[in-house]
Structures are given as C-alpha cells and as structure tokens.
Amino acid sequence: MKTRIITGVLGVPALVLAIIEGGIFLELVTGLLLSIGVWEYNRLARTAGIKTNFPLILCSSLLYFFTQVLSVRFKHSFAVGQYTGFVLFLTLIGSFFVRDKDQGMEGFLPSIAANLFGVAYPGILLTYIILIRGLSTPFGWQVLLFMFITIWGNDTGAYFIGSLLGKTPLAPKISPKKTVEGALGGLVVGVLAGVGFGLAFHLPLSILVLSLLIGIVGQIGDLFESLLKRGAGVKDSGWILPGHGGVLDRFDSAMLSLPLVYSLVCLLI
C-alpha cells in the first residue's frame, strides 16, 4: 500500500503537468506510455500462447501516433483517424511477411488478429490523449484532466468503499476482489470529483454529465484488462509502476474512456 501511494504521489503530478504543458512534453510522455503498453500487451499475448510480433505492432502503433501528432500540430490538416485504415492495412500485410513459419497455418489467424488488436489496444486508444489535448486551447487540457480526475476518483472510491463495505462480488471469475458496493461507491466519488473539477473550471454542463458515463466505461475497461490478464494467467501486465503494475494496469480505465470522451465532446461542443 505504501509503495502504491508513493508511486501515485509522484506519478499523478507528473502526468497532470504534462497534460497542462502539452506540446512536445505530453507527446513524449504519451509515446513512452504507448510503447511500454505495446510491450506489455505483447508479453500478455505471448504468455497466453499467441505469437504476436512486437516490432510490427510497435511500428504500426507509432506510425498512427505520429500521424495524429501531426494532425494536431498542423491544426487537423490531416483528418483525425484518416490513417487508421491504412495503418491496419500495413499491419495485415506485415503480419503475412513476418509470420512464424514454425507455427503452422492454423496459428496464422490468431496471430494476425492479435497483431491488429495490439495496434488498437493500446496503440490507437492511448493516442487519443494527444487528440483530446489538441482541442481548442485551453479547452483540451481541461477536458483531459476532467476525464482523468473522474477516473481517479472512481478508482479511489471503488478501492476504499469496496474494502470497507464490499460484500457482493461484481465479476468473481474476472476480478474476485471487486464488489458491487465498491463499483457503486466508485461511481459516486468519480462523479463528484469530475463535477467538482468541471464547475471549478467552468466546463459546459453538457461535458459534466459525461462523468457518470466515464465512470461506467472506465470500470468496464478495468474488467476488460483483468480478463486479458486472466487469459494470460498473470497478476499484472508489467512492473514499471511499483504498486500499480504496468501501464495497462494503470491506464486500463482511461483507454476505453479516451475515444468516447473525444467523440462525445466533438459532438456536444
């Protein structure tokens, strides 16, 4: 618990600073998180017996990341998501040429599917950090912080309320320690944290109502990543963040929330 708190105390301000500062600082942080996340995903897949190609997934993910960085830097002269299909196409072609000849033809389908999934998760999903930050200044950093604060409140509330009051298992086969009481408590705390931040920075009411949706999707993202780890038979996706596990462990809730928040904010505002 002590290690977990120390990591949080050091990591959260660093991420908040990167979000507020934006620019090359946030791009480097996001690119690093993305690269580590891809490595952790490759490790999970390999542990589960699926032969993925780490260099291919990493190169495809970074290619998508760089195109979206350019789209933000040049004020969306590249349409957001324009190159998604092209990057996935390159991943398909690459999977054919780098396939493991020893795994047999029956192993090609799981391998190519896993390579594509690795580009999307976490490659494409984490890139939305840059896209949200690139929304009209200073609105982008406020929305991004609003999302993360809602998720952090959700996670913190779920942990402590679940520890104190949790009795009813939420998804015992996926994550035995999570409870319905913890999930509901997390949603309440997350909404309060998000709305409190939004009111302080005068975010539109239409944005604030997203806090509940962020909490729900964030909890689904948490269970989603737990299911991946269960399939691989590991407790944590990595060890880069002491007390928290890996990048996928720490950003599991955010990864599914990021594209949702970006899309809905663009729709609502």
Tab-separated table of C-alpha atoms in Angstrom:
chain	number	residue	atom	x	y	z
A	1	MET	CA	0.000	0.000	0.000
A	2	LYS	CA	2.863	2.361	0.891
A	3	THR	CA	4.569	1.721	-2.460
A	4	ARG	CA	1.272	2.280	-4.276
A	5	ILE	CA	0.763	5.651	-2.568
A	6	ILE	CA	4.341	6.802	-3.249
A	7	THR	CA	4.022	5.926	-6.949
A	8	GLY	CA	0.718	7.791	-7.124
A	9	VAL	CA	2.106	10.857	-5.360
A	10	LEU	CA	4.988	11.022	-7.827
A	11	GLY	CA	3.184	9.906	-10.978
A	12	VAL	CA	-0.070	11.871	-10.829
A	13	PRO	CA	1.530	15.355	-10.592
A	14	ALA	CA	3.906	14.437	-13.432
A	15	LEU	CA	1.001	13.430	-15.663
A	16	VAL	CA	-1.028	16.499	-14.680
A	17	LEU	CA	1.942	18.737	-15.503
A	18	ALA	CA	2.376	17.017	-18.882
A	19	ILE	CA	-1.321	17.496	-19.679
A	20	ILE	CA	-1.272	21.189	-18.762
A	21	GLU	CA	2.045	21.831	-20.536
A	22	GLY	CA	1.053	19.893	-23.657
A	23	GLY	CA	3.290	20.120	-26.723
A	24	ILE	CA	6.420	18.008	-27.032
A	25	PHE	CA	6.380	17.149	-23.305
A	26	LEU	CA	2.992	15.428	-23.464
A	27	GLU	CA	3.842	13.851	-26.816
A	28	LEU	CA	6.984	12.256	-25.381
A	29	VAL	CA	5.156	11.025	-22.276
A	30	THR	CA	2.308	9.581	-24.348
A	31	GLY	CA	4.695	7.985	-26.848
A	32	LEU	CA	6.594	6.358	-23.984
A	33	LEU	CA	3.410	5.090	-22.329
A	34	LEU	CA	2.201	3.756	-25.681
A	35	SER	CA	5.491	1.935	-26.354
A	36	ILE	CA	5.562	0.343	-22.890
A	37	GLY	CA	1.884	-0.587	-23.222
A	38	VAL	CA	2.533	-2.339	-26.538
A	39	TRP	CA	5.409	-4.259	-24.954
A	40	GLU	CA	3.187	-5.314	-22.044
A	41	TYR	CA	0.446	-6.400	-24.443
A	42	ASN	CA	2.933	-8.449	-26.453
A	43	ARG	CA	4.054	-10.095	-23.215
A	44	LEU	CA	0.460	-10.949	-22.266
A	45	ALA	CA	-0.277	-12.408	-25.699
A	46	ARG	CA	2.900	-14.500	-25.721
A	47	THR	CA	2.193	-15.747	-22.196
A	48	ALA	CA	-1.288	-16.765	-23.376
A	49	GLY	CA	0.318	-18.788	-26.184
A	50	ILE	CA	-0.450	-16.358	-29.043
A	51	LYS	CA	2.538	-15.483	-31.221
A	52	THR	CA	2.474	-11.751	-31.815
A	53	ASN	CA	5.193	-9.677	-33.471
A	54	PHE	CA	6.314	-6.891	-31.147
A	55	PRO	CA	8.328	-4.819	-33.698
A	56	LEU	CA	5.400	-4.871	-36.138
A	57	ILE	CA	2.825	-3.826	-33.529
A	58	LEU	CA	5.105	-1.118	-32.129
A	59	CYS	CA	5.961	0.335	-35.551
A	60	SER	CA	2.302	0.380	-36.649
A	61	SER	CA	1.220	1.963	-33.350
A	62	LEU	CA	3.912	4.651	-33.500
A	63	LEU	CA	3.105	5.371	-37.146
A	64	TYR	CA	-0.516	6.043	-36.202
A	65	PHE	CA	0.634	8.080	-33.204
A	66	PHE	CA	2.903	10.285	-35.340
A	67	THR	CA	0.189	10.921	-37.955
A	68	GLN	CA	-2.163	12.110	-35.217
A	69	VAL	CA	0.535	14.266	-33.606
A	70	LEU	CA	0.972	15.941	-36.994
A	71	SER	CA	-2.786	16.368	-37.323
A	72	VAL	CA	-2.841	18.285	-34.039
A	73	ARG	CA	0.308	20.303	-34.728
A	74	PHE	CA	-0.937	21.374	-38.163
A	75	LYS	CA	-4.460	22.064	-36.873
A	76	HIS	CA	-6.017	18.923	-38.314
A	77	SER	CA	-4.725	19.351	-41.849
A	78	PHE	CA	-4.751	15.555	-41.619
A	79	ALA	CA	-8.261	14.347	-40.809
A	80	VAL	CA	-8.387	12.694	-37.385
A	81	GLY	CA	-8.450	8.943	-37.878
A	82	GLN	CA	-7.797	9.276	-41.618
A	83	TYR	CA	-4.839	6.924	-41.467
A	84	THR	CA	-6.411	4.324	-39.169
A	85	GLY	CA	-7.401	2.053	-42.026
A	86	PHE	CA	-4.032	2.474	-43.737
A	87	VAL	CA	-2.108	1.586	-40.557
A	88	LEU	CA	-4.271	-1.501	-40.024
A	89	PHE	CA	-3.718	-2.416	-43.687
A	90	LEU	CA	0.055	-2.208	-43.176
A	91	THR	CA	-0.287	-4.376	-40.089
A	92	LEU	CA	-2.166	-7.009	-42.100
A	93	ILE	CA	0.473	-7.025	-44.828
A	94	GLY	CA	3.260	-7.037	-42.266
A	95	SER	CA	1.688	-9.942	-40.375
A	96	PHE	CA	1.857	-12.005	-43.559
A	97	PHE	CA	5.557	-11.364	-44.136
A	98	VAL	CA	6.746	-11.692	-40.521
A	99	ARG	CA	4.624	-14.724	-39.637
A	100	ASP	CA	6.339	-17.527	-37.763
A	101	LYS	CA	6.799	-20.320	-40.287
A	102	ASP	CA	7.070	-22.882	-37.476
A	103	GLN	CA	3.612	-22.205	-36.003
A	104	GLY	CA	1.748	-23.715	-38.942
A	105	MET	CA	-1.095	-22.274	-40.968
A	106	GLU	CA	-3.617	-22.874	-38.190
A	107	GLY	CA	-1.781	-20.371	-35.992
A	108	PHE	CA	-1.862	-17.549	-38.547
A	109	LEU	CA	-5.421	-16.368	-37.846
A	110	PRO	CA	-4.962	-15.942	-34.056
A	111	SER	CA	-1.591	-14.280	-34.686
A	112	ILE	CA	-2.816	-11.726	-37.240
A	113	ALA	CA	-5.894	-10.950	-35.110
A	114	ALA	CA	-3.675	-10.412	-32.066
A	115	ASN	CA	-1.361	-8.110	-34.041
A	116	LEU	CA	-4.316	-5.983	-35.146
A	117	PHE	CA	-5.724	-5.881	-31.635
A	118	GLY	CA	-2.332	-4.807	-30.289
A	119	VAL	CA	-2.291	-1.809	-32.636
A	120	ALA	CA	-5.747	-0.763	-31.458
A	121	TYR	CA	-5.132	-1.589	-27.778
A	122	PRO	CA	-3.173	0.276	-26.574
A	123	GLY	CA	-1.697	1.910	-29.706
A	124	ILE	CA	-4.663	3.767	-31.153
A	125	LEU	CA	-6.539	4.208	-27.871
A	126	LEU	CA	-3.708	5.941	-25.983
A	127	THR	CA	-3.154	8.284	-28.936
A	128	TYR	CA	-6.473	9.926	-28.024
A	129	ILE	CA	-4.617	11.652	-25.183
A	130	ILE	CA	-2.992	13.840	-27.842
A	131	LEU	CA	-6.235	14.310	-29.768
A	132	ILE	CA	-8.201	15.474	-26.712
A	133	ARG	CA	-5.363	17.779	-25.645
A	134	GLY	CA	-5.402	19.234	-29.152
A	135	LEU	CA	-8.975	20.508	-28.833
A	136	SER	CA	-9.314	24.301	-28.808
A	137	THR	CA	-6.889	25.731	-26.240
A	138	PRO	CA	-7.245	25.784	-23.262
A	139	PHE	CA	-10.343	23.604	-23.501
A	140	GLY	CA	-8.405	20.429	-24.418
A	141	TRP	CA	-6.305	20.168	-21.274
A	142	GLN	CA	-9.343	20.891	-19.111
A	143	VAL	CA	-11.381	18.089	-20.710
A	144	LEU	CA	-8.445	15.673	-20.456
A	145	LEU	CA	-7.912	16.459	-16.782
A	146	PHE	CA	-11.662	16.242	-16.188
A	147	MET	CA	-11.638	12.705	-17.589
A	148	PHE	CA	-8.606	11.570	-15.592
A	149	ILE	CA	-9.850	13.115	-12.345
A	150	THR	CA	-13.195	11.378	-12.809
A	151	ILE	CA	-11.391	8.059	-13.351
A	152	TRP	CA	-9.032	8.575	-10.421
A	153	GLY	CA	-11.974	9.416	-8.172
A	154	ASN	CA	-13.771	6.343	-9.449
A	155	ASP	CA	-10.778	4.068	-8.809
A	156	THR	CA	-10.076	5.531	-5.372
A	157	GLY	CA	-13.708	5.387	-4.275
A	158	ALA	CA	-14.125	1.827	-5.542
A	159	TYR	CA	-10.991	0.692	-3.710
A	160	PHE	CA	-11.736	2.181	-0.300
A	161	ILE	CA	-15.509	1.737	-0.278
A	162	GLY	CA	-15.123	-1.790	-1.617
A	163	SER	CA	-12.581	-2.561	1.133
A	164	LEU	CA	-14.868	-1.193	3.853
A	165	LEU	CA	-18.339	-2.189	2.690
A	166	GLY	CA	-17.879	-4.625	-0.184
A	167	LYS	CA	-19.786	-7.901	0.168
A	168	THR	CA	-21.397	-8.658	-3.190
A	169	PRO	CA	-18.963	-9.879	-5.900
A	170	LEU	CA	-19.138	-7.858	-9.100
A	171	ALA	CA	-17.429	-10.248	-11.509
A	172	PRO	CA	-15.901	-13.061	-9.414
A	173	LYS	CA	-14.475	-15.028	-12.333
A	174	ILE	CA	-12.724	-11.974	-13.794
A	175	SER	CA	-11.723	-9.979	-10.718
A	176	PRO	CA	-12.639	-11.669	-7.408
A	177	LYS	CA	-11.855	-8.645	-5.221
A	178	LYS	CA	-14.192	-6.223	-6.988
A	179	THR	CA	-17.635	-5.768	-5.434
A	180	VAL	CA	-20.919	-4.188	-6.422
A	181	GLU	CA	-20.708	-1.858	-3.416
A	182	GLY	CA	-17.228	-0.757	-4.457
A	183	ALA	CA	-18.333	-0.175	-8.041
A	184	LEU	CA	-21.302	1.952	-6.991
A	185	GLY	CA	-19.219	3.868	-4.461
A	186	GLY	CA	-16.582	4.488	-7.115
A	187	LEU	CA	-19.180	5.879	-9.498
A	188	VAL	CA	-20.437	8.319	-6.850
A	189	VAL	CA	-16.953	9.522	-5.895
A	190	GLY	CA	-15.910	9.762	-9.549
A	191	VAL	CA	-18.930	11.841	-10.489
A	192	LEU	CA	-18.390	14.161	-7.523
A	193	ALA	CA	-14.699	14.584	-8.396
A	194	GLY	CA	-15.389	15.210	-12.073
A	195	VAL	CA	-18.271	17.615	-11.496
A	196	GLY	CA	-16.288	19.466	-8.826
A	197	PHE	CA	-13.385	19.958	-11.222
A	198	GLY	CA	-15.721	20.918	-14.062
A	199	LEU	CA	-17.512	23.541	-12.001
A	200	ALA	CA	-14.211	24.992	-10.799
A	201	PHE	CA	-13.044	25.437	-14.396
A	202	HIS	CA	-16.460	26.419	-15.772
A	203	LEU	CA	-16.799	23.482	-18.150
A	204	PRO	CA	-20.136	23.304	-20.015
A	205	LEU	CA	-22.905	21.339	-18.305
A	206	SER	CA	-23.065	19.016	-21.316
A	207	ILE	CA	-19.493	17.935	-20.521
A	208	LEU	CA	-20.135	17.426	-16.811
A	209	VAL	CA	-22.921	14.921	-17.440
A	210	LEU	CA	-20.296	12.684	-19.077
A	211	SER	CA	-18.738	11.954	-15.680
A	212	LEU	CA	-21.165	9.119	-14.973
A	213	LEU	CA	-20.609	7.608	-18.404
A	214	ILE	CA	-16.837	7.896	-17.948
A	215	GLY	CA	-17.129	6.060	-14.640
A	216	ILE	CA	-19.152	3.214	-16.133
A	217	VAL	CA	-16.940	2.802	-19.200
A	218	GLY	CA	-13.839	3.128	-17.017
A	219	GLN	CA	-14.971	0.224	-14.841
A	220	ILE	CA	-15.659	-1.840	-17.959
A	221	GLY	CA	-12.128	-1.012	-19.138
A	222	ASP	CA	-10.761	-2.213	-15.802
A	223	LEU	CA	-12.609	-5.530	-16.076
A	224	PHE	CA	-11.617	-5.821	-19.751
A	225	GLU	CA	-7.927	-5.646	-18.910
A	226	SER	CA	-8.413	-8.033	-15.975
A	227	LEU	CA	-9.928	-10.520	-18.413
A	228	LEU	CA	-6.856	-10.217	-20.641
A	229	LYS	CA	-4.610	-10.940	-17.665
A	230	ARG	CA	-6.766	-13.877	-16.597
A	231	GLY	CA	-6.422	-15.344	-20.055
A	232	ALA	CA	-2.646	-14.999	-19.808
A	233	GLY	CA	-2.525	-16.264	-16.221
A	234	VAL	CA	-0.685	-13.228	-14.817
A	235	LYS	CA	-1.464	-10.849	-11.953
A	236	ASP	CA	-0.091	-7.635	-13.513
A	237	SER	CA	0.609	-6.591	-17.079
A	238	GLY	CA	4.033	-5.248	-16.062
A	239	TRP	CA	6.102	-3.773	-13.262
A	240	ILE	CA	7.092	-0.314	-14.485
A	241	LEU	CA	4.834	1.365	-11.880
A	242	PRO	CA	5.593	-0.093	-8.418
A	243	GLY	CA	2.415	-0.910	-6.509
A	244	HIS	CA	0.275	-0.433	-9.615
A	245	GLY	CA	1.745	-2.973	-12.025
A	246	GLY	CA	2.218	-1.807	-15.594
A	247	VAL	CA	0.939	0.863	-17.953
A	248	LEU	CA	-2.013	-1.306	-18.993
A	249	ASP	CA	-2.913	-1.826	-15.323
A	250	ARG	CA	-2.824	1.901	-14.591
A	251	PHE	CA	-4.469	3.174	-17.776
A	252	ASP	CA	-6.997	0.363	-18.345
A	253	SER	CA	-9.940	2.562	-17.344
A	254	ALA	CA	-8.685	5.508	-19.382
A	255	MET	CA	-8.076	3.610	-22.624
A	256	LEU	CA	-11.740	2.843	-23.243
A	257	SER	CA	-12.817	6.272	-21.961
A	258	LEU	CA	-10.486	8.332	-24.176
A	259	PRO	CA	-12.129	7.756	-27.596
A	260	LEU	CA	-15.567	8.020	-26.015
A	261	VAL	CA	-14.806	11.383	-24.418
A	262	TYR	CA	-13.198	12.749	-27.576
A	263	SER	CA	-16.097	11.710	-29.802
A	264	LEU	CA	-18.825	12.972	-27.463
A	265	VAL	CA	-17.078	16.280	-26.753
A	266	CYS	CA	-16.696	16.906	-30.504
A	267	LEU	CA	-20.395	16.055	-30.894
A	268	LEU	CA	-21.635	18.147	-27.980
A	269	ILE	CA	-19.458	21.242	-28.354
